[in-house]
CSV table of N, CA and C in Angstrom, one decimal:
chain,number,residue,atom,x,y,z
H,1,UNK,N,-0.7,-34.1,-18.8
H,1,UNK,CA,0.0,-34.7,-17.7
H,1,UNK,C,1.0,-33.7,-17.1
H,2,UNK,N,1.7,-33.0,-17.9
H,2,UNK,CA,2.7,-32.0,-17.4
H,2,UNK,C,2.0,-30.9,-16.6
H,3,UNK,N,0.9,-30.4,-17.1
H,3,UNK,CA,0.1,-29.4,-16.3
H,3,UNK,C,-0.3,-29.9,-15.0
H,4,UNK,N,-0.8,-31.2,-15.0
H,4,UNK,CA,-1.3,-31.8,-13.7
H,4,UNK,C,-0.1,-31.9,-12.7
H,5,UNK,N,1.1,-32.2,-13.2
H,5,UNK,CA,2.2,-32.3,-12.3
H,5,UNK,C,2.6,-30.9,-11.8
H,6,UNK,N,2.6,-30.0,-12.7
H,6,UNK,CA,2.9,-28.6,-12.3
H,6,UNK,C,1.9,-28.1,-11.3
H,7,UNK,N,0.7,-28.3,-11.5
H,7,UNK,CA,-0.4,-27.9,-10.5
H,7,UNK,C,-0.2,-28.5,-9.2
H,8,UNK,N,0.2,-29.8,-9.2
H,8,UNK,CA,0.4,-30.5,-7.9
H,8,UNK,C,1.6,-29.9,-7.1
H,9,UNK,N,2.7,-29.6,-7.9
H,9,UNK,CA,3.8,-29.0,-7.3
H,9,UNK,C,3.5,-27.6,-6.7
H,10,UNK,N,2.8,-26.8,-7.5
H,10,UNK,CA,2.4,-25.5,-7.1
H,10,UNK,C,1.5,-25.5,-5.9
H,11,UNK,N,0.6,-26.4,-5.8
H,11,UNK,CA,-0.3,-26.6,-4.7
H,11,UNK,C,0.5,-27.0,-3.5
H,12,UNK,N,1.5,-27.9,-3.6
H,12,UNK,CA,2.3,-28.3,-2.5
H,12,UNK,C,3.1,-27.2,-2.0
H,13,UNK,N,3.6,-26.3,-2.9
H,13,UNK,CA,4.5,-25.2,-2.4
H,13,UNK,C,3.8,-24.0,-2.0
H,14,UNK,N,2.5,-24.0,-2.1
H,14,UNK,CA,1.7,-22.8,-1.7
H,14,UNK,C,2.0,-22.5,-0.2
H,15,UNK,N,2.0,-21.2,0.1
H,15,UNK,CA,2.3,-20.7,1.4
H,15,UNK,C,1.0,-20.6,2.3
H,16,UNK,N,0.0,-21.3,1.9
H,16,UNK,CA,-1.3,-21.3,2.7
H,16,UNK,C,-1.3,-22.2,3.9
H,17,UNK,N,-0.3,-23.1,3.9
H,17,UNK,CA,-0.4,-24.1,4.9
H,17,UNK,C,0.3,-23.6,6.2
H,18,UNK,N,0.1,-24.3,7.3
H,18,UNK,CA,0.6,-23.9,8.6
H,18,UNK,C,2.1,-23.6,8.6
H,19,UNK,N,2.9,-24.5,8.1
H,19,UNK,CA,4.3,-24.4,8.2
H,19,UNK,C,4.8,-23.3,7.3
H,20,UNK,N,4.2,-23.0,6.1
H,20,UNK,CA,4.7,-21.9,5.3
H,20,UNK,C,4.4,-20.6,6.0
H,21,UNK,N,3.3,-20.4,6.6
H,21,UNK,CA,3.0,-19.2,7.3
H,21,UNK,C,3.8,-19.0,8.6
H,22,UNK,N,4.1,-20.2,9.2
H,22,UNK,CA,4.9,-20.1,10.4
H,22,UNK,C,6.3,-19.5,10.2
H,23,UNK,N,6.9,-19.9,9.1
H,23,UNK,CA,8.2,-19.3,8.8
H,23,UNK,C,8.1,-17.8,8.4
H,24,UNK,N,7.1,-17.5,7.7
H,24,UNK,CA,6.9,-16.1,7.3
H,24,UNK,C,6.7,-15.2,8.5
H,25,UNK,N,5.8,-15.7,9.5
H,25,UNK,CA,5.5,-14.9,10.7
H,25,UNK,C,6.8,-14.8,11.6
H,26,UNK,N,7.5,-15.9,11.7
H,26,UNK,CA,8.6,-15.9,12.6
H,26,UNK,C,9.7,-14.9,12.1
H,27,UNK,N,10.0,-14.9,10.8
H,27,UNK,CA,11.1,-14.1,10.3
H,27,UNK,C,10.7,-12.7,10.0
H,28,UNK,N,9.4,-12.4,9.9
H,28,UNK,CA,8.9,-11.1,9.5
H,28,UNK,C,8.6,-10.4,10.8
H,29,UNK,N,9.6,-10.0,11.6
H,29,UNK,CA,9.4,-9.5,12.9
H,29,UNK,C,8.6,-8.2,13.0
H,30,UNK,N,8.8,-7.3,12.0
H,30,UNK,CA,8.1,-6.0,12.0
H,30,UNK,C,6.7,-6.2,11.4
H,31,UNK,N,6.4,-7.3,10.9
H,31,UNK,CA,5.0,-7.6,10.3
H,31,UNK,C,4.7,-6.6,9.2
H,32,UNK,N,5.7,-6.3,8.4
H,32,UNK,CA,5.6,-5.3,7.3
H,32,UNK,C,4.5,-5.6,6.3
H,33,UNK,N,4.3,-6.9,6.1
H,33,UNK,CA,3.3,-7.3,5.1
H,33,UNK,C,1.9,-6.8,5.5
H,34,UNK,N,1.6,-6.9,6.7
H,34,UNK,CA,0.3,-6.4,7.2
H,34,UNK,C,0.3,-4.9,7.4
H,35,UNK,N,1.5,-4.3,7.5
H,35,UNK,CA,1.5,-2.9,7.8
H,35,UNK,C,1.4,-2.0,6.5
H,36,UNK,N,1.6,-2.6,5.3
H,36,UNK,CA,1.6,-1.9,4.1
H,36,UNK,C,0.2,-1.2,3.9
H,37,UNK,N,0.3,0.0,3.3
H,37,UNK,CA,-0.9,0.7,3.0
H,37,UNK,C,-1.4,0.1,1.6
H,38,UNK,N,-2.5,-0.6,1.6
H,38,UNK,CA,-3.0,-1.2,0.4
H,38,UNK,C,-3.5,-0.2,-0.6
H,39,UNK,N,-3.1,-0.2,-1.8
H,39,UNK,CA,-3.3,0.9,-2.7
H,39,UNK,C,-3.8,0.5,-4.1
H,40,UNK,N,-4.6,1.3,-4.7
H,40,UNK,CA,-5.0,1.2,-6.1
H,40,UNK,C,-4.6,2.5,-6.8
H,41,UNK,N,-3.9,2.4,-7.9
H,41,UNK,CA,-3.5,3.6,-8.7
H,41,UNK,C,-4.1,3.4,-10.1
H,42,UNK,N,-4.8,4.4,-10.5
H,42,UNK,CA,-5.4,4.4,-11.8
H,42,UNK,C,-4.9,5.7,-12.6
H,43,UNK,N,-4.5,5.4,-13.8
H,43,UNK,CA,-4.0,6.6,-14.6
H,43,UNK,C,-4.9,6.8,-15.8
H,44,UNK,N,-5.3,8.1,-15.9
H,44,UNK,CA,-6.2,8.5,-17.0
H,44,UNK,C,-5.3,9.5,-17.9
H,45,UNK,N,-5.9,10.0,-18.9
H,45,UNK,CA,-5.2,11.0,-19.7
H,45,UNK,C,-4.9,12.3,-19.0
H,46,UNK,N,-5.7,12.6,-18.0
H,46,UNK,CA,-5.6,13.9,-17.3
H,46,UNK,C,-5.1,13.8,-15.9
H,47,UNK,N,-5.1,12.6,-15.3
H,47,UNK,CA,-4.7,12.5,-13.9
H,47,UNK,C,-4.4,11.1,-13.4
H,48,UNK,N,-3.8,11.1,-12.2
H,48,UNK,CA,-3.6,9.8,-11.5
H,48,UNK,C,-4.7,9.8,-10.4
H,49,UNK,N,-5.3,8.7,-10.2
H,49,UNK,CA,-6.3,8.6,-9.1
H,49,UNK,C,-5.8,7.5,-8.2
H,50,UNK,N,-5.5,7.9,-7.0
H,50,UNK,CA,-5.0,7.0,-6.0
H,50,UNK,C,-6.0,6.7,-4.9
H,51,UNK,N,-6.2,5.4,-4.5
H,51,UNK,CA,-7.0,5.0,-3.4
H,51,UNK,C,-6.2,4.2,-2.5
H,52,UNK,N,-6.1,4.6,-1.2
H,52,UNK,CA,-5.3,3.9,-0.2
H,52,UNK,C,-6.2,3.6,1.0
H,53,UNK,N,-6.2,2.3,1.4
H,53,UNK,CA,-6.9,1.9,2.5
H,53,UNK,C,-6.3,2.3,3.8
H,54,UNK,N,-7.0,3.1,4.6
H,54,UNK,CA,-6.5,3.6,5.9
H,54,UNK,C,-7.5,3.3,7.0
H,55,UNK,N,-8.0,2.1,7.1
H,55,UNK,CA,-9.0,1.8,8.1
H,55,UNK,C,-8.6,2.1,9.5
H,56,UNK,N,-9.5,2.8,10.3
H,56,UNK,CA,-9.2,3.1,11.7
H,56,UNK,C,-8.2,4.2,11.9
H,57,UNK,N,-7.7,4.9,10.8
H,57,UNK,CA,-6.8,5.9,11.0
H,57,UNK,C,-7.5,7.3,10.8
H,58,UNK,N,-7.4,8.2,11.7
H,58,UNK,CA,-8.0,9.5,11.6
H,58,UNK,C,-7.2,10.3,10.6
H,59,UNK,N,-8.0,11.2,9.9
H,59,UNK,CA,-7.3,12.0,8.8
H,59,UNK,C,-6.2,12.9,9.4
H,60,UNK,N,-6.4,13.3,10.7
H,60,UNK,CA,-5.4,14.2,11.3
H,60,UNK,C,-4.0,13.4,11.5
H,61,UNK,N,-4.1,12.1,11.4
H,61,UNK,CA,-2.9,11.3,11.6
H,61,UNK,C,-2.3,10.8,10.3
H,62,UNK,N,-2.7,11.5,9.2
H,62,UNK,CA,-2.2,11.2,7.8
H,62,UNK,C,-1.5,12.4,7.3
H,63,UNK,N,-0.3,12.2,6.7
H,63,UNK,CA,0.3,13.3,6.0
H,63,UNK,C,0.6,12.9,4.6
H,64,UNK,N,0.4,13.8,3.6
H,64,UNK,CA,0.6,13.5,2.2
H,64,UNK,C,1.5,14.6,1.6
H,65,UNK,N,2.5,14.2,0.9
H,65,UNK,CA,3.5,15.2,0.3
H,65,UNK,C,3.7,14.8,-1.1
H,66,UNK,N,4.0,15.7,-2.0
H,66,UNK,CA,4.4,15.4,-3.3
H,66,UNK,C,5.6,16.3,-3.6
H,67,UNK,N,6.8,15.6,-4.0
H,67,UNK,CA,8.0,16.4,-4.2
H,67,UNK,C,8.8,15.6,-5.2
H,68,UNK,N,9.3,16.3,-6.3
H,68,UNK,CA,10.2,15.7,-7.3
H,68,UNK,C,9.6,14.4,-7.9
H,69,UNK,N,8.3,14.4,-8.2
H,69,UNK,CA,7.7,13.2,-8.9
H,69,UNK,C,7.3,12.1,-8.0
H,70,UNK,N,7.4,12.3,-6.7
H,70,UNK,CA,7.2,11.2,-5.7
H,70,UNK,C,6.1,11.6,-4.7
H,71,UNK,N,5.0,10.8,-4.7
H,71,UNK,CA,3.9,11.0,-3.7
H,71,UNK,C,4.3,10.2,-2.5
H,72,UNK,N,4.4,10.9,-1.3
H,72,UNK,CA,4.7,10.2,0.0
H,72,UNK,C,3.4,10.3,0.9
H,73,UNK,N,3.1,9.1,1.4
H,73,UNK,CA,2.0,9.1,2.4
H,73,UNK,C,2.5,8.4,3.6
H,74,UNK,N,2.2,9.1,4.8
H,74,UNK,CA,2.6,8.6,6.1
H,74,UNK,C,1.4,8.7,7.0
H,75,UNK,N,1.2,7.6,7.8
H,75,UNK,CA,0.1,7.5,8.7
H,75,UNK,C,0.5,6.9,9.9
H,76,UNK,N,-0.2,7.2,11.0
H,76,UNK,CA,0.0,6.5,12.3
H,76,UNK,C,-1.3,6.1,12.9
H,77,UNK,N,-1.3,5.0,13.6
H,77,UNK,CA,-2.4,4.6,14.4
H,77,UNK,C,-1.9,4.3,15.8
H,78,UNK,N,-2.5,4.9,16.8
H,78,UNK,CA,-2.0,4.7,18.2
H,78,UNK,C,-2.5,3.3,18.6
H,79,UNK,N,-1.8,2.9,19.7
H,79,UNK,CA,-2.2,1.5,20.2
H,79,UNK,C,-3.6,1.5,20.7
H,80,UNK,N,-4.1,0.3,20.9
H,80,UNK,CA,-5.5,0.2,21.2
H,80,UNK,C,-5.6,-1.0,22.2
H,81,UNK,N,-6.8,-1.1,22.9
H,81,UNK,CA,-7.0,-2.2,23.9
H,81,UNK,C,-7.8,-3.2,23.2
H,82,UNK,N,-7.3,-4.5,23.2
H,82,UNK,CA,-8.1,-5.6,22.7
H,82,UNK,C,-9.0,-6.1,23.8
H,83,UNK,N,-10.1,-6.7,23.4
H,83,UNK,CA,-10.9,-7.4,24.4
H,83,UNK,C,-10.3,-8.7,24.8
H,84,UNK,N,-10.3,-9.0,26.0
H,84,UNK,CA,-9.7,-10.3,26.4
H,84,UNK,C,-10.7,-11.1,27.2
H,85,UNK,N,-10.4,-12.3,27.5
H,85,UNK,CA,-11.3,-13.2,28.2
H,85,UNK,C,-11.1,-12.9,29.7
H,86,UNK,N,-11.8,-13.6,30.6
H,86,UNK,CA,-11.8,-13.4,32.0
H,86,UNK,C,-10.4,-13.5,32.7
H,87,UNK,N,-9.5,-14.2,32.0
H,87,UNK,CA,-8.1,-14.4,32.5
H,87,UNK,C,-7.1,-13.4,31.9
H,88,UNK,N,-7.6,-12.5,31.1
H,88,UNK,CA,-6.7,-11.5,30.5
H,88,UNK,C,-6.1,-12.0,29.2
H,89,UNK,N,-6.5,-13.1,28.7
H,89,UNK,CA,-5.9,-13.6,27.4
H,89,UNK,C,-6.6,-13.0,26.2
H,90,UNK,N,-5.8,-12.6,25.3
H,90,UNK,CA,-6.4,-12.1,24.0
H,90,UNK,C,-6.5,-13.4,23.1
H,91,UNK,N,-7.7,-13.6,22.6
H,91,UNK,CA,-7.9,-14.8,21.8
H,91,UNK,C,-7.3,-14.7,20.4
H,92,UNK,N,-7.4,-13.5,19.8
H,92,UNK,CA,-6.7,-13.3,18.5
H,92,UNK,C,-6.6,-11.8,18.3
H,93,UNK,N,-5.4,-11.3,17.7
H,93,UNK,CA,-5.2,-9.9,17.5
H,93,UNK,C,-4.5,-9.8,16.1
H,94,UNK,N,-5.2,-9.3,15.1
H,94,UNK,CA,-4.6,-9.1,13.8
H,94,UNK,C,-4.5,-7.7,13.4
H,95,UNK,N,-5.1,-6.8,14.2
H,95,UNK,CA,-5.0,-5.4,13.9
H,95,UNK,C,-3.6,-4.8,14.2
H,96,UNK,N,-3.1,-4.0,13.4
H,96,UNK,CA,-1.8,-3.5,13.7
H,96,UNK,C,-1.9,-2.0,14.0
H,97,UNK,N,-0.8,-1.5,14.7
H,97,UNK,CA,-0.8,-0.1,15.0
H,97,UNK,C,0.7,0.3,14.9
H,98,UNK,N,0.9,1.6,14.8
H,98,UNK,CA,2.2,2.1,14.7
H,98,UNK,C,2.3,3.1,13.5
H,99,UNK,N,3.4,3.2,12.8
H,99,UNK,CA,3.6,4.1,11.7
H,99,UNK,C,3.6,3.3,10.4
H,100,UNK,N,3.0,3.9,9.4
H,100,UNK,CA,2.8,3.3,8.1
H,100,UNK,C,3.3,4.3,7.1
H,101,UNK,N,4.0,3.9,6.0
H,101,UNK,CA,4.4,4.8,5.0
H,101,UNK,C,4.5,4.1,3.6
H,102,UNK,N,4.2,4.8,2.6
H,102,UNK,CA,4.4,4.4,1.2
H,102,UNK,C,4.8,5.5,0.4
H,103,UNK,N,5.6,5.2,-0.7
H,103,UNK,CA,5.9,6.2,-1.7
H,103,UNK,C,5.6,5.7,-3.1
H,104,UNK,N,5.1,6.6,-3.9
H,104,UNK,CA,4.7,6.3,-5.3
H,104,UNK,C,5.3,7.2,-6.3
H,105,UNK,N,5.9,6.7,-7.3
H,105,UNK,CA,6.5,7.5,-8.4
H,105,UNK,C,5.4,7.9,-9.4
H,106,UNK,N,5.0,9.1,-9.4
H,106,UNK,CA,4.0,9.6,-10.2
H,106,UNK,C,4.5,10.9,-10.9
H,107,UNK,N,5.1,10.8,-12.0
H,107,UNK,CA,5.7,12.0,-12.7
H,107,UNK,C,4.7,12.9,-13.3
H,108,UNK,N,5.2,14.1,-13.6
H,108,UNK,CA,4.5,15.1,-14.4
H,108,UNK,C,3.1,15.5,-13.8
H,109,UNK,N,3.1,15.8,-12.5
H,109,UNK,CA,1.9,16.2,-11.8
H,109,UNK,C,1.9,17.7,-11.5
H,110,UNK,N,0.7,18.3,-11.7
H,110,UNK,CA,0.5,19.7,-11.4
H,110,UNK,C,0.2,19.8,-9.9
H,111,UNK,N,1.3,20.1,-9.2
H,111,UNK,CA,1.3,20.1,-7.7
H,111,UNK,C,0.2,21.0,-7.1
H,112,UNK,N,-0.1,22.1,-7.8
H,112,UNK,CA,-1.1,23.0,-7.2
H,112,UNK,C,-2.5,22.5,-7.3
H,113,UNK,N,-2.7,21.4,-8.1
H,113,UNK,CA,-4.1,20.9,-8.3
H,113,UNK,C,-4.4,19.6,-7.6
H,114,UNK,N,-3.5,19.1,-6.7
H,114,UNK,CA,-3.7,17.8,-6.0
H,114,UNK,C,-4.8,18.0,-5.0
H,115,UNK,N,-5.7,17.0,-5.0
H,115,UNK,CA,-6.8,17.0,-4.1
H,115,UNK,C,-6.8,15.7,-3.3
H,116,UNK,N,-7.1,15.8,-2.0
H,116,UNK,CA,-7.1,14.6,-1.1
H,116,UNK,C,-8.4,14.7,-0.3
H,117,UNK,N,-9.0,13.5,-0.1
H,117,UNK,CA,-10.2,13.4,0.7
H,117,UNK,C,-10.1,12.0,1.4
H,118,UNK,N,-10.5,12.0,2.7
H,118,UNK,CA,-10.5,10.7,3.4
H,118,UNK,C,-11.9,10.4,3.9
H,119,UNK,N,-12.5,9.3,3.5
H,119,UNK,CA,-13.8,8.9,3.9
H,119,UNK,C,-14.0,7.4,3.9
H,120,UNK,N,-14.7,6.9,4.9
H,120,UNK,CA,-15.0,5.5,5.0
H,120,UNK,C,-13.7,4.6,5.0
H,121,UNK,N,-12.6,5.1,5.6
H,121,UNK,CA,-11.4,4.3,5.7
H,121,UNK,C,-10.6,4.3,4.4
H,122,UNK,N,-10.9,5.2,3.5
H,122,UNK,CA,-10.1,5.2,2.2
H,122,UNK,C,-9.7,6.6,2.0
H,123,UNK,N,-8.4,6.8,1.7
H,123,UNK,CA,-7.8,8.1,1.4
H,123,UNK,C,-7.8,8.1,-0.2
H,124,UNK,N,-8.5,9.2,-0.7
H,124,UNK,CA,-8.7,9.3,-2.1
H,124,UNK,C,-7.9,10.5,-2.6
H,125,UNK,N,-7.0,10.3,-3.5
H,125,UNK,CA,-6.2,11.4,-4.0
H,125,UNK,C,-6.3,11.5,-5.5
H,126,UNK,N,-6.4,12.7,-6.0
H,126,UNK,CA,-6.4,13.0,-7.4
H,126,UNK,C,-5.2,13.9,-7.7
H,127,UNK,N,-4.4,13.5,-8.6
H,127,UNK,CA,-3.2,14.2,-9.0
H,127,UNK,C,-3.3,14.5,-10.4
H,128,UNK,N,-3.7,15.8,-10.8
H,128,UNK,CA,-3.8,16.1,-12.2
H,128,UNK,C,-2.4,16.2,-12.9
H,129,UNK,N,-2.4,15.7,-14.1
H,129,UNK,CA,-1.2,15.8,-14.9
H,129,UNK,C,-0.9,17.2,-15.5
H,130,UNK,N,0.4,17.5,-15.7
H,130,UNK,CA,0.7,18.7,-16.4
H,130,UNK,C,0.3,18.6,-17.8
H,131,UNK,N,0.0,19.8,-18.4
H,131,UNK,CA,-0.3,19.8,-19.8
H,131,UNK,C,1.0,19.4,-20.6
H,132,UNK,N,0.9,18.8,-21.7
H,132,UNK,CA,2.0,18.3,-22.5
H,132,UNK,C,3.1,19.4,-22.6
H,133,UNK,N,2.7,20.6,-22.9
H,133,UNK,CA,3.7,21.6,-23.2
H,133,UNK,C,4.5,22.0,-22.0
H,134,UNK,N,4.0,21.7,-20.8
H,134,UNK,CA,4.6,22.1,-19.5
H,134,UNK,C,5.6,21.0,-19.0
H,135,UNK,N,5.5,19.9,-19.6
H,135,UNK,CA,6.4,18.8,-19.1
H,135,UNK,C,7.8,19.0,-19.4
H,136,UNK,N,8.7,18.9,-18.4
H,136,UNK,CA,10.1,19.2,-18.6
H,136,UNK,C,10.7,18.0,-19.3
H,137,UNK,N,11.7,18.3,-20.1
H,137,UNK,CA,12.4,17.3,-20.8
H,137,UNK,C,12.6,17.6,-22.3
H,138,UNK,N,13.6,17.0,-22.8
H,138,UNK,CA,13.9,17.2,-24.3
H,138,UNK,C,13.9,15.9,-25.0
H,139,UNK,N,13.5,15.9,-26.2
H,139,UNK,CA,13.7,14.7,-27.0
H,139,UNK,C,15.0,14.9,-27.7
H,140,UNK,N,15.9,13.9,-27.6
H,140,UNK,CA,17.2,14.0,-28.2
H,140,UNK,C,17.3,13.0,-29.3
H,141,UNK,N,17.6,13.5,-30.5
H,141,UNK,CA,17.7,12.7,-31.7
H,141,UNK,C,19.0,12.0,-31.7
H,142,UNK,N,19.0,10.8,-32.1
H,142,UNK,CA,20.3,10.0,-32.1
H,142,UNK,C,20.8,10.0,-33.5
H,143,UNK,N,22.1,10.4,-33.7
H,143,UNK,CA,22.7,10.5,-35.0
H,143,UNK,C,23.1,9.2,-35.5
């Protein structure tokens, strides 16, 4: 019974309905939820593998930097012309344009070995880790 009531409350509070999305759209003026670069980060023993969706963005409009343990990705997409009906009305427009940026904290990376490739709307990065003996830092014993 308690689970059923909890489920009803959660379903009632879901942001899928018209009014929930209306508030989100109204107050989210820069539409940052849609502007975020959607990312998958996988860590192996030897490297970080990063996949970032960049659909419709040319690789010349993407910059990638790694500095002090932080991977920074910046991209831009210029404006575009939407198809409209005979009266000039756009029926729907969900594509966004402008500048996009994300930063990822990925420590202990061998900066000289970072590889990047962009294909099929996905930026693929491989950031090899430093060998254990090269990692900066000290273990401090507590007395």
